[in-house]
Short mmCIF file of C-alpha atoms in Angstrom, two decimals:
data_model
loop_
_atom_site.label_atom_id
_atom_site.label_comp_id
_atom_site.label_asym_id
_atom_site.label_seq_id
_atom_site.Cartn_x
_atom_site.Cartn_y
_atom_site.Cartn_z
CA UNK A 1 -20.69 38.14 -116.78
CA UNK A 2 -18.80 35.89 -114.75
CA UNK A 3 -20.18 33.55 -112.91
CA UNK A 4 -20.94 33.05 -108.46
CA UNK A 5 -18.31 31.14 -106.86
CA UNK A 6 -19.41 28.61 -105.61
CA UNK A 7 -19.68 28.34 -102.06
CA UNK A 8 -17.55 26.20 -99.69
CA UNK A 9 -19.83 23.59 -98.26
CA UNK A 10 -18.81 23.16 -94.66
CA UNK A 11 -20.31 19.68 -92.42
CA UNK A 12 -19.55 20.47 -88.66
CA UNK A 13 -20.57 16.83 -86.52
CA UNK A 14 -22.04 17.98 -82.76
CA UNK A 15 -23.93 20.67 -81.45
CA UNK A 16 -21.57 21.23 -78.41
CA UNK A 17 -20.84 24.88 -78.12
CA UNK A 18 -18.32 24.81 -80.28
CA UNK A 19 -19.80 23.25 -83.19
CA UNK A 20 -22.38 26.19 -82.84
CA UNK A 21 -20.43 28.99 -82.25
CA UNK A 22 -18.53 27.76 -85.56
CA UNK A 23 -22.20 27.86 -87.59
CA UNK A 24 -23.06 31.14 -86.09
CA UNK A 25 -19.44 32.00 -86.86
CA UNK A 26 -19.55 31.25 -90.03
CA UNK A 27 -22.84 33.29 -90.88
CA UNK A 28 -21.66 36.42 -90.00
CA UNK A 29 -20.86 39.07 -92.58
CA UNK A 30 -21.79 36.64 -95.22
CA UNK A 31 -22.25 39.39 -97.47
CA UNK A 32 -18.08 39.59 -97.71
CA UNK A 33 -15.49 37.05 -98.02
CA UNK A 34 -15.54 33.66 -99.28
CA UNK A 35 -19.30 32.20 -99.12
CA UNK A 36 -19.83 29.32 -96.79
CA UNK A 37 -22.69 27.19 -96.66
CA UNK A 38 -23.00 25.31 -92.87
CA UNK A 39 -24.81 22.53 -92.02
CA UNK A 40 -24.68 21.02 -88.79
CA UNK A 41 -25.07 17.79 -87.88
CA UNK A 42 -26.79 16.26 -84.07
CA UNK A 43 -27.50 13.04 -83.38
CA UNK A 44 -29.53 13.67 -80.42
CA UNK A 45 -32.76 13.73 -81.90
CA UNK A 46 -34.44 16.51 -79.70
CA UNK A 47 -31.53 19.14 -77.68
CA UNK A 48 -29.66 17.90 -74.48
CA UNK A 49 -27.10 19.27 -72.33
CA UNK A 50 -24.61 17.34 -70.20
CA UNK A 51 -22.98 19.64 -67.52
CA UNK A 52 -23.76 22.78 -65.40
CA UNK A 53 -22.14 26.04 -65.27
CA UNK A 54 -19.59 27.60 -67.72
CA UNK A 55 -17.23 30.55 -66.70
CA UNK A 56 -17.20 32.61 -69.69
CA UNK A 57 -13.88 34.72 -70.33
CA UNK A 58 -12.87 34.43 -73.68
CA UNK A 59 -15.91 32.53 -74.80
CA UNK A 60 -17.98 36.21 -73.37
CA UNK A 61 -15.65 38.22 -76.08
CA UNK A 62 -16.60 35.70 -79.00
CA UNK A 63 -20.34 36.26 -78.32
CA UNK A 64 -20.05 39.86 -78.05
CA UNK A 65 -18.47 40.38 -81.32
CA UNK A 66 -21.01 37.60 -83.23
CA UNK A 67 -23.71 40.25 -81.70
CA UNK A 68 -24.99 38.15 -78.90
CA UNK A 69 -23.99 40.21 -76.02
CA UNK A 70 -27.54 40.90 -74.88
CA UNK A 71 -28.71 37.30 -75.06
CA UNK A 72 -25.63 36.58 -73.21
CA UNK A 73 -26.49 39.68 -70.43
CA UNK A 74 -29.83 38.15 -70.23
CA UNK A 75 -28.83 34.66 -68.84
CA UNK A 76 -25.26 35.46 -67.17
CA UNK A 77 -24.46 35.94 -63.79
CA UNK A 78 -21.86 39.00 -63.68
CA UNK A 79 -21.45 40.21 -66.94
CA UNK A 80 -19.05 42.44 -66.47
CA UNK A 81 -16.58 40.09 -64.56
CA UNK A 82 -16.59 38.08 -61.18
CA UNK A 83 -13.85 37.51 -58.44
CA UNK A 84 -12.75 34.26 -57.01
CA UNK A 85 -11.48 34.20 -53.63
CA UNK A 86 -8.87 31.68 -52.66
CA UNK A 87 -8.74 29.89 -48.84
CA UNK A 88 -6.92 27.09 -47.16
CA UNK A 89 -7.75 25.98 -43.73
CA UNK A 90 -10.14 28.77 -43.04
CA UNK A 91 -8.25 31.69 -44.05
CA UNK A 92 -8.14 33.89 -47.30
CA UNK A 93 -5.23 33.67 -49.58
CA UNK A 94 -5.87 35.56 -52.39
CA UNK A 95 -8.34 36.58 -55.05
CA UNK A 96 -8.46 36.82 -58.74
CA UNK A 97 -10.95 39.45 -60.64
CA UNK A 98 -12.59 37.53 -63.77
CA UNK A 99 -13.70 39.62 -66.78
CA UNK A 100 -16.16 37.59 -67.83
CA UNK A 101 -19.64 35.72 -66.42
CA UNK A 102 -21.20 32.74 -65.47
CA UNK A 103 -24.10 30.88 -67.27
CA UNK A 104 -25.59 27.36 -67.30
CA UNK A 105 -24.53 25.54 -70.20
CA UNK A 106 -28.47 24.93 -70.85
CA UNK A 107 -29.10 28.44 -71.14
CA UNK A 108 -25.62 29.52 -73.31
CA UNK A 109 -26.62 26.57 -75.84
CA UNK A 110 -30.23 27.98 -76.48
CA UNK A 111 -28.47 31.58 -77.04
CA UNK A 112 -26.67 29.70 -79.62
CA UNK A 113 -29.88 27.81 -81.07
CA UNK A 114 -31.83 30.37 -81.60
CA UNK A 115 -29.02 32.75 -83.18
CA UNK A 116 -29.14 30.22 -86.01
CA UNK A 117 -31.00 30.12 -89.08
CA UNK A 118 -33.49 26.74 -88.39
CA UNK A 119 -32.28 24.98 -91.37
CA UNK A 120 -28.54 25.11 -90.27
CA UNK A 121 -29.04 22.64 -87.65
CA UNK A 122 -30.37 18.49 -88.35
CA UNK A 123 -31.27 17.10 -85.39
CA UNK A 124 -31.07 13.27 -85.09
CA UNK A 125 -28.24 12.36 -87.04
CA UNK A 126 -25.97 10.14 -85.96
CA UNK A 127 -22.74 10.01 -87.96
CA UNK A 128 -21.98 5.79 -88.64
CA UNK A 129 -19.61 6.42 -91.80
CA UNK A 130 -17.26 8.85 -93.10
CA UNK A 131 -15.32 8.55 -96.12
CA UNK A 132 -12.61 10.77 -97.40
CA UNK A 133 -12.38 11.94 -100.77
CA UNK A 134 -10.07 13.98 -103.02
CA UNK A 135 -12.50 16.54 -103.54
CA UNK A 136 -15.01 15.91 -100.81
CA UNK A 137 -15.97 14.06 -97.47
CA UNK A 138 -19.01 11.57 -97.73
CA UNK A 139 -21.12 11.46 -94.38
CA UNK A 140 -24.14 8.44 -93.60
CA UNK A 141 -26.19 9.15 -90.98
CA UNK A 142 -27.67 6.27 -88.88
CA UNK A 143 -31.34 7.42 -90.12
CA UNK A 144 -30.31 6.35 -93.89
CA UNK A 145 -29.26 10.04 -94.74
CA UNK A 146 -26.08 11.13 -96.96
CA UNK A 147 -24.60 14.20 -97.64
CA UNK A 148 -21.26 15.52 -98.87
CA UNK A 149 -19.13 18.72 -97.96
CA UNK A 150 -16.05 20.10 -98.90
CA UNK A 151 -14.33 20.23 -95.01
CA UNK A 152 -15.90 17.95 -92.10
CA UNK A 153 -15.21 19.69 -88.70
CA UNK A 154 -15.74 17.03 -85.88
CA UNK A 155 -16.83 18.85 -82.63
CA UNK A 156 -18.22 15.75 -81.56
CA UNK A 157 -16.87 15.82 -77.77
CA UNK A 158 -13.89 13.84 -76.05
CA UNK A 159 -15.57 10.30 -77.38
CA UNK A 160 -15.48 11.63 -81.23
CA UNK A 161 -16.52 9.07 -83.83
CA UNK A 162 -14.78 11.13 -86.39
CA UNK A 163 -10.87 11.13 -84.74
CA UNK A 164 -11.79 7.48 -83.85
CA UNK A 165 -12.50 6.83 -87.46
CA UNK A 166 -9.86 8.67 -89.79
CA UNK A 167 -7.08 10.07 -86.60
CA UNK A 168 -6.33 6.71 -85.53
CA UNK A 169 -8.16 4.97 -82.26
CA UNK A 170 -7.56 5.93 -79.03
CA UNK A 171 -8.95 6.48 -75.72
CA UNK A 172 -9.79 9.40 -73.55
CA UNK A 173 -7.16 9.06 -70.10
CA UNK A 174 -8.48 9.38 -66.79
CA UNK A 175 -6.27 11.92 -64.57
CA UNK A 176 -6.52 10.62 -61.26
CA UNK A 177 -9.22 12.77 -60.20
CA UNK A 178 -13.40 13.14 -59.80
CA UNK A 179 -15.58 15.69 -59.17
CA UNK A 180 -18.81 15.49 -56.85
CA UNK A 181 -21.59 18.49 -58.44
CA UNK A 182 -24.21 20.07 -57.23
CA UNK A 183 -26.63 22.00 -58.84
CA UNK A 184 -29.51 24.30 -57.24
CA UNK A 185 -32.05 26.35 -58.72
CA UNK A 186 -32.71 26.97 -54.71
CA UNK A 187 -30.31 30.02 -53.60
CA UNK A 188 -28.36 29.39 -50.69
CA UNK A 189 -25.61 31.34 -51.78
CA UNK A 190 -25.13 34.96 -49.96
CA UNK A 191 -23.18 36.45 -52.49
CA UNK A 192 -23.67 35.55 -56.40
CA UNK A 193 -20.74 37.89 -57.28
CA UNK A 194 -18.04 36.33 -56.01
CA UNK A 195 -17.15 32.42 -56.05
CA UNK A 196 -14.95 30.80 -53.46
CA UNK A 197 -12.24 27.87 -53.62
CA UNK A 198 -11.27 26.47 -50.12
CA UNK A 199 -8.55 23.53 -49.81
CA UNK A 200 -8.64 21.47 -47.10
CA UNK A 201 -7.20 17.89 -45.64
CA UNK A 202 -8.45 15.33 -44.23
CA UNK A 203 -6.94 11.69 -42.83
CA UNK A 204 -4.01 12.54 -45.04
CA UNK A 205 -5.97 13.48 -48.30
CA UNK A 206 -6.21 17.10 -50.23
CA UNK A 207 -9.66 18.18 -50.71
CA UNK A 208 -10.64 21.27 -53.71
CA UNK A 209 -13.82 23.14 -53.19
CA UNK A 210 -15.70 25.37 -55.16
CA UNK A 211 -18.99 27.17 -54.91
CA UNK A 212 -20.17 30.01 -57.30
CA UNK A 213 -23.35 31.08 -58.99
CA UNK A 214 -24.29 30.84 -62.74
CA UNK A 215 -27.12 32.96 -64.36
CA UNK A 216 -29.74 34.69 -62.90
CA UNK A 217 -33.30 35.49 -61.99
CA UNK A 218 -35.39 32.28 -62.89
CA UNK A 219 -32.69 30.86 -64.25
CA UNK A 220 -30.39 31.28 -61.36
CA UNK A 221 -28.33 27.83 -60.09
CA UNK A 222 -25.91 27.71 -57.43
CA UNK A 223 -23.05 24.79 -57.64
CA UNK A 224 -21.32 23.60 -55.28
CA UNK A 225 -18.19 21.13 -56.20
CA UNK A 226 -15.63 18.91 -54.53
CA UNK A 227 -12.54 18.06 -56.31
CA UNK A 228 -10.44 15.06 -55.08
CA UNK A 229 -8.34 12.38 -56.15
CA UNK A 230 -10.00 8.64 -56.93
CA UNK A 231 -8.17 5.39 -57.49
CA UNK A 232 -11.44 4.08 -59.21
CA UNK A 233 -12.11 5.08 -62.86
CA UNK A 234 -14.84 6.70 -62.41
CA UNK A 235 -17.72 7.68 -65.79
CA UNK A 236 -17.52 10.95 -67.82
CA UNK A 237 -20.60 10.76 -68.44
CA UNK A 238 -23.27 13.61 -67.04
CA UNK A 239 -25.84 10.95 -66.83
CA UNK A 240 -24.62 9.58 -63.60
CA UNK A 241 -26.53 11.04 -60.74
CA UNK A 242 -25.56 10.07 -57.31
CA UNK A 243 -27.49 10.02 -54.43
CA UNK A 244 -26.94 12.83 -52.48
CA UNK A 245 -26.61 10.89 -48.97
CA UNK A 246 -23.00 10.28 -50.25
CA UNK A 247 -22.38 13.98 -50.96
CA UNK A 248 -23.81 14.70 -47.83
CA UNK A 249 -21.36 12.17 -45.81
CA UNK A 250 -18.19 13.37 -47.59
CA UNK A 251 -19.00 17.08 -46.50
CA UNK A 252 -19.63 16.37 -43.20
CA UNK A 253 -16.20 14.28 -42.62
CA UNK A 254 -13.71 16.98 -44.44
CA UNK A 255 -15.48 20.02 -44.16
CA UNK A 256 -18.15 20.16 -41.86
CA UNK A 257 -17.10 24.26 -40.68
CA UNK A 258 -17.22 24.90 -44.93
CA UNK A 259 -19.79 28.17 -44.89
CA UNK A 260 -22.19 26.87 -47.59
CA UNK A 261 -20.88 23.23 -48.45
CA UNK A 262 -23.68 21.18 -46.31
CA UNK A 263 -26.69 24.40 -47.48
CA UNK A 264 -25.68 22.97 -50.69
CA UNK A 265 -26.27 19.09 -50.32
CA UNK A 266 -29.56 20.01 -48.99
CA UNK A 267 -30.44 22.42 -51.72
CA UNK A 268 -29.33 20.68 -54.69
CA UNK A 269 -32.04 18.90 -57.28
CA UNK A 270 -29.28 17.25 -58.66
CA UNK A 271 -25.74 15.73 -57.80
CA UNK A 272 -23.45 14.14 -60.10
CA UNK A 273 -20.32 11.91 -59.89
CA UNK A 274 -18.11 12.83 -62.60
CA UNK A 275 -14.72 11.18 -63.47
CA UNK A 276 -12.24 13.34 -65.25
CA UNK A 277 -10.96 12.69 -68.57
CA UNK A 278 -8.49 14.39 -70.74
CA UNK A 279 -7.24 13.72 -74.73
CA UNK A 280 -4.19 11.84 -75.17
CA UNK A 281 -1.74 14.69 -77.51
CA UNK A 282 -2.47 14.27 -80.89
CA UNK A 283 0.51 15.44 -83.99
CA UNK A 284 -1.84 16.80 -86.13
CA UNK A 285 -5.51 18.16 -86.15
CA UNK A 286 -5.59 17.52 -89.75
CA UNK A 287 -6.65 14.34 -91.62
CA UNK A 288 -4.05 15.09 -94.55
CA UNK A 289 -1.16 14.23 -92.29
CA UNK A 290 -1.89 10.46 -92.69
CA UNK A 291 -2.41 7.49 -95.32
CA UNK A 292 -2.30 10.61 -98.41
CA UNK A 293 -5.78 11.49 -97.65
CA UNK A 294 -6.58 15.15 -98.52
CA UNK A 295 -6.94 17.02 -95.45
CA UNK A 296 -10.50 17.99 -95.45
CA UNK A 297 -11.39 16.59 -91.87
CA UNK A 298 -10.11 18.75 -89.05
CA UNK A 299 -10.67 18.78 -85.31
CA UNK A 300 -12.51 21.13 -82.86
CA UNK A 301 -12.90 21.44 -79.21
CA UNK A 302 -13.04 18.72 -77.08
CA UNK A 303 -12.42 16.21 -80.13
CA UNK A 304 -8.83 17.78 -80.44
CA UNK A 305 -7.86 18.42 -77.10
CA UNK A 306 -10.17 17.87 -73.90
CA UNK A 307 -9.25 18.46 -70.96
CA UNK A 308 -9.88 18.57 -67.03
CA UNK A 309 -11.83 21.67 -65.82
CA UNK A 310 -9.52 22.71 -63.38
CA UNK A 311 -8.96 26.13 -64.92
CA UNK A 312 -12.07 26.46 -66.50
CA UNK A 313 -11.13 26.33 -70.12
CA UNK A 314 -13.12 23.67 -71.71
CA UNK A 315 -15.48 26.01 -73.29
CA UNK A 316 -13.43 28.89 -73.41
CA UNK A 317 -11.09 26.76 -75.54
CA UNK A 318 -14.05 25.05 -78.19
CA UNK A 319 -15.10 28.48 -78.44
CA UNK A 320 -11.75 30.17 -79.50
CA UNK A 321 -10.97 27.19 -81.73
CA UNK A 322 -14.61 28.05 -83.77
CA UNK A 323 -14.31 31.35 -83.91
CA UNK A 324 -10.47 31.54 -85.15
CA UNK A 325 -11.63 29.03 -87.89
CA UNK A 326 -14.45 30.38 -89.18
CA UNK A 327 -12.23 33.69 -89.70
CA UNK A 328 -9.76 31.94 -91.82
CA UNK A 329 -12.65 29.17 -93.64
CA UNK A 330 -14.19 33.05 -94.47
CA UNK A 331 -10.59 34.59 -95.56
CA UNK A 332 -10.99 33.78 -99.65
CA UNK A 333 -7.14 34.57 -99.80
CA UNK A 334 -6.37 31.68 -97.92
CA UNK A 335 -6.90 28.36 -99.43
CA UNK A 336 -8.53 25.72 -97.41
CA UNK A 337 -4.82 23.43 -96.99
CA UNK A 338 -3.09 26.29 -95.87
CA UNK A 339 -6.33 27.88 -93.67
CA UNK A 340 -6.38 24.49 -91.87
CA UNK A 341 -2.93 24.47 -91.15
CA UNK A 342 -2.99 28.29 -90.26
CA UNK A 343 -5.45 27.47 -87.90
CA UNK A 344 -3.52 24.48 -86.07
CA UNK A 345 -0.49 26.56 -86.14
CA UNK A 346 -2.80 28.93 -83.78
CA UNK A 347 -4.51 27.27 -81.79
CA UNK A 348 -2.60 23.88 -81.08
CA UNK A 349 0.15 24.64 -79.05
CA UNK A 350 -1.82 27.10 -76.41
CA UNK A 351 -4.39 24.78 -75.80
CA UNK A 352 -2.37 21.69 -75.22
CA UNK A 353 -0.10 24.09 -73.05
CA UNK A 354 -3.84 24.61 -71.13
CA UNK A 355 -4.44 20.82 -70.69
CA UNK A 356 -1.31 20.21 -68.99
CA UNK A 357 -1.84 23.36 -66.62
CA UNK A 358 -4.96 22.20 -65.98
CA UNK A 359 -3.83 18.93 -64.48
CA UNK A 360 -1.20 20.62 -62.70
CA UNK A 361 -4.06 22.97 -61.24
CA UNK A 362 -6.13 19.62 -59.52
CA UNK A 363 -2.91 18.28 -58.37
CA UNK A 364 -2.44 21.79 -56.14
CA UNK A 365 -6.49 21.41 -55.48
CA UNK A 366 -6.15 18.17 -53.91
CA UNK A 367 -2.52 18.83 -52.71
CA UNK A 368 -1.74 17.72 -48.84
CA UNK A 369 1.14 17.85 -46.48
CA UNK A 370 4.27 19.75 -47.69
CA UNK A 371 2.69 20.20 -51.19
CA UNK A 372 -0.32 21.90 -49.70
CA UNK A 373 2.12 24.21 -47.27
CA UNK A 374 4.13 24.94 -50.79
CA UNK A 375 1.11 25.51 -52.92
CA UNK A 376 -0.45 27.74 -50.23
CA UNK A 377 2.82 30.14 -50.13
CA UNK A 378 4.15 30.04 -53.56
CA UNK A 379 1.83 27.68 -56.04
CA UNK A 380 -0.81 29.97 -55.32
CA UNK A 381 0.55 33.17 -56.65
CA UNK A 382 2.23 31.76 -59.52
CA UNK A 383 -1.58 30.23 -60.43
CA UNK A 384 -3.57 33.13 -59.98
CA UNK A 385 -0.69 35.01 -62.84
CA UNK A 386 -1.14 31.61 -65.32
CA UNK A 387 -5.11 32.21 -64.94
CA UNK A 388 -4.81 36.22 -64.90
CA UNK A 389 -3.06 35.78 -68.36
CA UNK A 390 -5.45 33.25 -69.72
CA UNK A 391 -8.56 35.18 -68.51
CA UNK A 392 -7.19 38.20 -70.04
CA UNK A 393 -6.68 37.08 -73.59
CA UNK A 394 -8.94 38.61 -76.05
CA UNK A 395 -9.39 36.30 -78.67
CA UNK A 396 -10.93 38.77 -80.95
CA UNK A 397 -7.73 41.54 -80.64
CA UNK A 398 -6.07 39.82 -83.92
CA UNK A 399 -6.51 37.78 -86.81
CA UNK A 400 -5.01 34.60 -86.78
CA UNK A 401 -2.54 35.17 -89.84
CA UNK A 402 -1.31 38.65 -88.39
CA UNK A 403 1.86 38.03 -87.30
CA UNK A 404 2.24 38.29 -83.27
CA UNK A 405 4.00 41.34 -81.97
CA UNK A 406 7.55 40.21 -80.36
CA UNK A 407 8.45 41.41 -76.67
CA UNK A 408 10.77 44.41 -77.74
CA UNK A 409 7.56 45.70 -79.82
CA UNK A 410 5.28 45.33 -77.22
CA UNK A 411 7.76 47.00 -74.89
CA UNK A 412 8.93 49.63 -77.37
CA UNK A 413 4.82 50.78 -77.51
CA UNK A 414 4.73 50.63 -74.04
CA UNK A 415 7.70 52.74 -73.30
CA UNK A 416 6.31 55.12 -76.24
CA UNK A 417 2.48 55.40 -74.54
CA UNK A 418 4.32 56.45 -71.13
CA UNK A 419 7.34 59.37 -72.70
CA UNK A 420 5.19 60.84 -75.11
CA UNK A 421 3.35 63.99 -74.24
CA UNK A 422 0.12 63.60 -72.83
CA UNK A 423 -2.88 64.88 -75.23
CA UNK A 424 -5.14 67.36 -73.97
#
């Protein structure tokens, strides 16, 4: 009788949402395909989350298919989709119709947590050392642990120790802008279904603003954020609270007619001042590209290719990365060089295409003058079709190494659906 193959021992570093999607991921249908065994790696040492709400669009199809949509139903706001309006100066632009949900990041990362098996996750390790083998990647943990694994996936955020370590040293660029955030468990919000962006100006300056509500019941927050440009490099980091007098005195001075803006100051528990950050382009994902090493590091998420939040992708993106990986790692027809490759070959060039759009979209936020008279009618139509497409993607329609139907195919079946003979 011949004997088990032996499984493929996979080391993902952070419990962001994409490093857990990618364990959950990986668990499914383990009874098929090439075994995995998943083991991932925190170095908080009890669970943390840094941020507030999450618009869920692609990241809402992933769940659904790794059988979490009624967790997910449980915490989101709007499962079945949400409309933004769009304003300038008081009066409504547009709208775009969202087929997704929004949900704290708090609550989505405990959906995650407790879809796992308990002894997937280690709390408490801090990565210090990574070395690179022919055969294998050696981790050591700050707590005096070591482990092995035959592919390290580092989905340890924008500052990632891994990339730092074997991708070269670099540092996350700040775009120009910052973000003021509220966050209310208080509702002050009249209508949770629908979230708003007005633009205004003030003394000469473009102003973005955006109120919408994530989850519900108990667990409903309303947000409130203003977008605008900064000279100062302001922190990424979540930790920096701001006191709310100075949220308070911004709103008054450019908005002070804004329908919920100053209900929000006064609601809000918390209010952050958060610098925005994005990944400088990176050649390769893979570690094999460089110094002969073997290629059994790759990049996930916000380690690969982070990005302002302007259209809402951050997530979205992580998740889509895990969840096309975890298809090929599972695929034991594909060997792990090409699967790696296969799965930068998918992913790469769509989300960098999303980072720069995303920059692009706080530039028309926080646009003034001329720009703002353009933006508000022409820039605004031609973003509302980039985001319609994005939104729309379903990232579970195809496998990654089907090949992509061309334009003449898709337009032959459409042409076909609407001559042939309806069926009764």
């Amino acid at each position: 009788m011949a004997s088990e193959a032996k499984a493929m021992k996979v080391a993902i570093i952070g419990a962001g949402l994409g490093g857990l999607t990618l364990a959950k991921a990986l668990g499914e249908g383990a009874d098929t395909g090439r075994k995995v065994e998943v083991c991932l790696y925190e170095a908080w040492d009890e669970w943390k989350v840094r941020g507030g709400a999450i618009g869920l669009a692609a990241g809402k199809r992933i769940l659904e298919k790794l059988g979490l949509k009624g967790q997910l139903a449980a915490v989101a706001n709007q499962i079945n989709g949400f409309q933004v309006n769009f304003h300038a100066n008081g009066s409504k632009l547009n709208s775009l119709s969202v087929p997704g949900c929004t949900v704290m990041r708090t609550d989505l990362q405990k959906v995650l947590v407790e879809s796992l098996p308990s002894n997937v996750i280690k709390l408490g390790h801090k990565l210090v050392e990574i070395v690179e083998g022919e055969d294998e990647v050696m981790l050591e943990f700050e707590n005096g642990a070591r482990d092995s694994a035959h592919l390290v996936v580092a989905s340890d955020g924008i500052h990632s120790f891994v990339r730092q370590k074997l991708f070269g040293a670099d540092q996350p660029e700040f775009t120009g802008f910052r973000v003021l955030y509220s966050v209310s468990s208080k509702a002050y919000r009249p209508d949770p279904t629908v979230a708003h962006i007005h633009w205004k100006e003030s003394d000469g300056a473009g102003y973005g603003f955006l109120d919408l509500t994530a989850g519900q019941g108990a667990g409903r927050h309303d947000i409130c954020v203003i977008i605008l440009r900064s000279e100062e490099q302001v922190t990424d980091k979540w930790e920096s609270t701001m006191v709310k007098d100075r949220l308070r005195t911004l709103a008054q001075h450019v908005a002070p007619d804004h329908p919920v803006l100053l209900k929000a100051v006064e609601s809000s528990e918390v209010c952050f001042d958060w610098g925005i950050y994005r990944q400088p382009l990176r050649s390769t994902w893979i570690s094999g590209g460089r110094a002969g090493r073997a290629g059994r590091v790759v990049l996930l998420g916000d380690a690969a290719h982070a990005t302002a939040p302007f259209m809402g992708q951050g997530a979205n993106m992580a998740m889509h990365d895990a969840y096309t990986l975890a298809q090929i790692l599972r695929n034991e027809e594909i060997s792990l060089s090409e699967g790696l490759h296969l799965y930068e070959s998918s992913r790469k060039a769509s989300c960098e295409s999303i980072v720069s759009k995303s920059s692009m979209v706080g530039e028309m936020h926080t646009a003034s003058g001329l720009k703002a008279v353009l933006r508000n009618n022409l820039l605004c139509w031609l973003l509302l079709g980039d985001m319609r497409r994005v939104v729309s993607a379903d990232p579970t329609a195809r496998k990654p190494w089907d090949k992509e139907e061309s334009f003449l195919q898709r337009l032959g079946k459409q042409v076909h659906s609407i001559c042939s003979p309806s069926k009764v």
